[in-house]
């Protein structure tokens, strides 16, 4: 996904926990249990609401490269990776941010899911839903970053 902002600004918006509810649809809370928010090894409790259902998961940051995100050379990609564990599900998310131009950022997101228990049986039918939700989060972030659109204020 192309975002019409310099990478430095995109990183600032992604790093600030106060902005997460503005673009992470359904986010109730994102609370670090151990470590410093956004840094490798940090474990957080994350709670989402979707309709009448609440989902609680644990997020662990597994990669942030480079560790210091200030003054990263334009030719170097930035990598964020995390593991998310919820009942019956494990997810590895790999995010790459690179400069597409002086005023543009390319965001590539790769997600891997594994299921166990009853979720394992439902997984083949849920593939499209997981892809749709990942794209929605990216589109919501793009709308927030470029236009200040807050998902909590819309009809979506």
mmCIF file of C-alpha atoms in Angstrom:
data_model
loop_
_atom_site.group_PDB
_atom_site.id
_atom_site.type_symbol
_atom_site.label_atom_id
_atom_site.label_comp_id
_atom_site.label_asym_id
_atom_site.label_seq_id
_atom_site.Cartn_x
_atom_site.Cartn_y
_atom_site.Cartn_z
ATOM 1 C CA UNK A 1 0.000 0.000 0.000
ATOM 2 C CA UNK A 2 1.298 3.422 -0.941
ATOM 3 C CA UNK A 3 0.868 6.159 1.657
ATOM 4 C CA UNK A 4 1.232 9.757 0.443
ATOM 5 C CA UNK A 5 3.464 10.838 3.325
ATOM 6 C CA UNK A 6 7.200 10.721 3.989
ATOM 7 C CA UNK A 7 8.290 7.531 5.750
ATOM 8 C CA UNK A 8 9.478 9.501 8.786
ATOM 9 C CA UNK A 9 5.914 10.822 9.326
ATOM 10 C CA UNK A 10 4.362 7.385 8.771
ATOM 11 C CA UNK A 11 6.666 5.947 11.447
ATOM 12 C CA UNK A 12 5.751 8.729 13.885
ATOM 13 C CA UNK A 13 2.053 7.973 13.430
ATOM 14 C CA UNK A 14 2.505 4.205 13.724
ATOM 15 C CA UNK A 15 4.703 4.491 16.822
ATOM 16 C CA UNK A 16 2.358 6.712 18.831
ATOM 17 C CA UNK A 17 0.030 4.480 20.912
ATOM 18 C CA UNK A 18 -2.472 7.337 21.235
ATOM 19 C CA UNK A 19 -3.228 7.056 17.498
ATOM 20 C CA UNK A 20 -3.984 3.303 17.431
ATOM 21 C CA UNK A 21 -7.711 3.582 18.268
ATOM 22 C CA UNK A 22 -8.067 6.083 15.416
ATOM 23 C CA UNK A 23 -7.145 3.540 12.762
ATOM 24 C CA UNK A 24 -7.286 0.061 14.387
ATOM 25 C CA UNK A 25 -10.979 -0.625 14.022
ATOM 26 C CA UNK A 26 -12.502 -2.173 17.166
ATOM 27 C CA UNK A 27 -9.434 -1.648 19.388
ATOM 28 C CA UNK A 28 -10.520 -1.462 23.031
ATOM 29 C CA UNK A 29 -7.093 -1.565 24.645
ATOM 30 C CA UNK A 30 -3.425 -2.160 23.886
ATOM 31 C CA UNK A 31 -1.569 -2.445 27.180
ATOM 32 C CA UNK A 32 2.133 -3.375 27.520
ATOM 33 C CA UNK A 33 2.581 -6.072 30.175
ATOM 34 C CA UNK A 34 6.370 -6.284 29.885
ATOM 35 C CA UNK A 35 8.848 -4.041 28.109
ATOM 36 C CA UNK A 36 8.595 -0.727 26.297
ATOM 37 C CA UNK A 37 5.774 -0.263 23.769
ATOM 38 C CA UNK A 38 6.956 -1.046 20.249
ATOM 39 C CA UNK A 39 10.359 -2.461 21.208
ATOM 40 C CA UNK A 40 11.631 -6.005 20.681
ATOM 41 C CA UNK A 41 10.550 -8.352 23.466
ATOM 42 C CA UNK A 42 7.629 -6.218 24.591
ATOM 43 C CA UNK A 43 4.556 -8.267 25.414
ATOM 44 C CA UNK A 44 1.168 -6.536 25.343
ATOM 45 C CA UNK A 45 -2.420 -7.478 26.077
ATOM 46 C CA UNK A 46 -4.628 -6.393 23.160
ATOM 47 C CA UNK A 47 -8.430 -6.403 23.210
ATOM 48 C CA UNK A 48 -10.675 -5.920 20.148
ATOM 49 C CA UNK A 49 -14.445 -5.635 19.848
ATOM 50 C CA UNK A 50 -16.256 -6.783 16.726
ATOM 51 C CA UNK A 51 -20.021 -6.574 16.962
ATOM 52 C CA UNK A 52 -20.981 -8.454 20.133
ATOM 53 C CA UNK A 53 -17.707 -10.412 20.261
ATOM 54 C CA UNK A 54 -14.606 -9.462 22.203
ATOM 55 C CA UNK A 55 -11.233 -10.953 21.328
ATOM 56 C CA UNK A 56 -8.286 -10.820 23.693
ATOM 57 C CA UNK A 57 -4.795 -11.644 22.496
ATOM 58 C CA UNK A 58 -1.154 -11.301 23.461
ATOM 59 C CA UNK A 59 1.175 -9.440 21.118
ATOM 60 C CA UNK A 60 4.957 -9.853 21.307
ATOM 61 C CA UNK A 61 7.294 -7.641 19.273
ATOM 62 C CA UNK A 62 9.873 -9.938 17.655
ATOM 63 C CA UNK A 63 11.711 -7.542 15.327
ATOM 64 C CA UNK A 64 12.235 -3.809 15.001
ATOM 65 C CA UNK A 65 14.995 -3.006 12.598
ATOM 66 C CA UNK A 66 16.714 -0.725 12.893
ATOM 67 C CA UNK A 67 16.128 -0.347 16.625
ATOM 68 C CA UNK A 68 16.507 3.436 16.364
ATOM 69 C CA UNK A 69 14.056 4.681 13.751
ATOM 70 C CA UNK A 70 15.348 8.239 13.597
ATOM 71 C CA UNK A 71 17.409 9.307 10.571
ATOM 72 C CA UNK A 72 17.198 5.954 8.789
ATOM 73 C CA UNK A 73 18.797 6.255 5.333
ATOM 74 C CA UNK A 74 16.200 6.385 2.551
ATOM 75 C CA UNK A 75 17.537 3.251 0.846
ATOM 76 C CA UNK A 76 17.112 1.135 3.990
ATOM 77 C CA UNK A 77 13.794 -0.613 4.653
ATOM 78 C CA UNK A 78 12.295 -0.608 8.136
ATOM 79 C CA UNK A 79 11.033 -3.912 9.520
ATOM 80 C CA UNK A 80 8.467 -4.476 12.299
ATOM 81 C CA UNK A 81 7.481 -8.008 13.215
ATOM 82 C CA UNK A 82 5.176 -9.327 15.908
ATOM 83 C CA UNK A 83 3.496 -12.504 17.023
ATOM 84 C CA UNK A 84 -0.105 -12.464 18.143
ATOM 85 C CA UNK A 85 -1.576 -15.325 20.131
ATOM 86 C CA UNK A 86 -5.274 -15.764 20.916
ATOM 87 C CA UNK A 87 -7.365 -18.755 21.815
ATOM 88 C CA UNK A 88 -7.001 -21.213 18.943
ATOM 89 C CA UNK A 89 -4.825 -18.895 16.833
ATOM 90 C CA UNK A 90 -1.218 -17.809 16.286
ATOM 91 C CA UNK A 91 -0.291 -15.014 13.856
ATOM 92 C CA UNK A 92 3.062 -13.683 12.696
ATOM 93 C CA UNK A 93 2.840 -10.228 11.133
ATOM 94 C CA UNK A 94 5.784 -8.840 9.168
ATOM 95 C CA UNK A 95 5.636 -5.173 8.188
ATOM 96 C CA UNK A 96 8.113 -3.465 5.846
ATOM 97 C CA UNK A 97 8.219 0.287 5.282
ATOM 98 C CA UNK A 98 10.316 1.729 2.498
ATOM 99 C CA UNK A 99 10.558 5.086 0.782
ATOM 100 C CA UNK A 100 8.712 5.108 -2.511
ATOM 101 C CA UNK A 101 9.759 8.743 -2.997
ATOM 102 C CA UNK A 102 10.439 11.815 -0.852
ATOM 103 C CA UNK A 103 6.726 12.223 -0.064
ATOM 104 C CA UNK A 104 5.588 8.602 -0.333
ATOM 105 C CA UNK A 105 5.931 5.407 1.713
ATOM 106 C CA UNK A 106 5.396 1.831 0.584
ATOM 107 C CA UNK A 107 3.940 -0.422 3.308
ATOM 108 C CA UNK A 108 4.124 -4.173 2.717
ATOM 109 C CA UNK A 109 2.417 -6.475 5.215
ATOM 110 C CA UNK A 110 2.835 -10.259 5.308
ATOM 111 C CA UNK A 111 0.748 -12.352 7.683
ATOM 112 C CA UNK A 112 0.981 -16.019 8.589
ATOM 113 C CA UNK A 113 -1.752 -17.738 10.584
ATOM 114 C CA UNK A 114 -1.817 -21.078 12.374
ATOM 115 C CA UNK A 115 -4.785 -22.557 14.172
ATOM 116 C CA UNK A 116 -5.441 -25.277 16.713
ATOM 117 C CA UNK A 117 -8.455 -26.836 18.365
ATOM 118 C CA UNK A 118 -11.867 -26.036 16.856
ATOM 119 C CA UNK A 119 -10.387 -23.037 15.025
ATOM 120 C CA UNK A 120 -8.296 -25.417 12.917
ATOM 121 C CA UNK A 121 -11.473 -26.816 11.353
ATOM 122 C CA UNK A 122 -12.857 -23.361 10.588
ATOM 123 C CA UNK A 123 -9.571 -21.890 9.298
ATOM 124 C CA UNK A 124 -10.034 -22.739 5.583
ATOM 125 C CA UNK A 125 -13.340 -20.854 5.605
ATOM 126 C CA UNK A 126 -11.880 -17.832 7.425
ATOM 127 C CA UNK A 127 -8.984 -17.098 5.045
ATOM 128 C CA UNK A 128 -10.897 -14.402 3.162
ATOM 129 C CA UNK A 129 -11.986 -12.725 6.394
ATOM 130 C CA UNK A 130 -8.404 -12.489 7.694
ATOM 131 C CA UNK A 131 -7.179 -11.042 4.387
ATOM 132 C CA UNK A 132 -10.067 -8.550 4.368
ATOM 133 C CA UNK A 133 -9.346 -7.426 7.962
ATOM 134 C CA UNK A 134 -5.625 -6.963 7.249
ATOM 135 C CA UNK A 135 -6.430 -4.813 4.211
ATOM 136 C CA UNK A 136 -9.019 -2.819 6.171
ATOM 137 C CA UNK A 137 -6.454 -2.012 8.883
ATOM 138 C CA UNK A 138 -3.993 -0.824 6.245
ATOM 139 C CA UNK A 139 -6.643 1.236 4.430
ATOM 140 C CA UNK A 140 -7.828 2.710 7.739
ATOM 141 C CA UNK A 141 -4.263 3.690 8.620
ATOM 142 C CA UNK A 142 -3.765 5.261 5.182
ATOM 143 C CA UNK A 143 -6.996 7.289 5.569
ATOM 144 C CA UNK A 144 -5.948 8.363 9.073
ATOM 145 C CA UNK A 145 -2.392 9.280 8.035
ATOM 146 C CA UNK A 146 -3.304 11.132 4.852
ATOM 147 C CA UNK A 147 -6.640 12.727 5.848
ATOM 148 C CA UNK A 148 -7.006 12.469 9.635
ATOM 149 C CA UNK A 149 -9.928 10.052 9.262
ATOM 150 C CA UNK A 150 -10.809 8.428 12.599
ATOM 151 C CA UNK A 151 -12.574 5.025 12.317
ATOM 152 C CA UNK A 152 -14.487 5.756 15.523
ATOM 153 C CA UNK A 153 -16.257 8.712 13.907
ATOM 154 C CA UNK A 154 -17.370 7.126 10.635
ATOM 155 C CA UNK A 155 -20.114 4.810 9.613
ATOM 156 C CA UNK A 156 -17.647 2.038 8.654
#
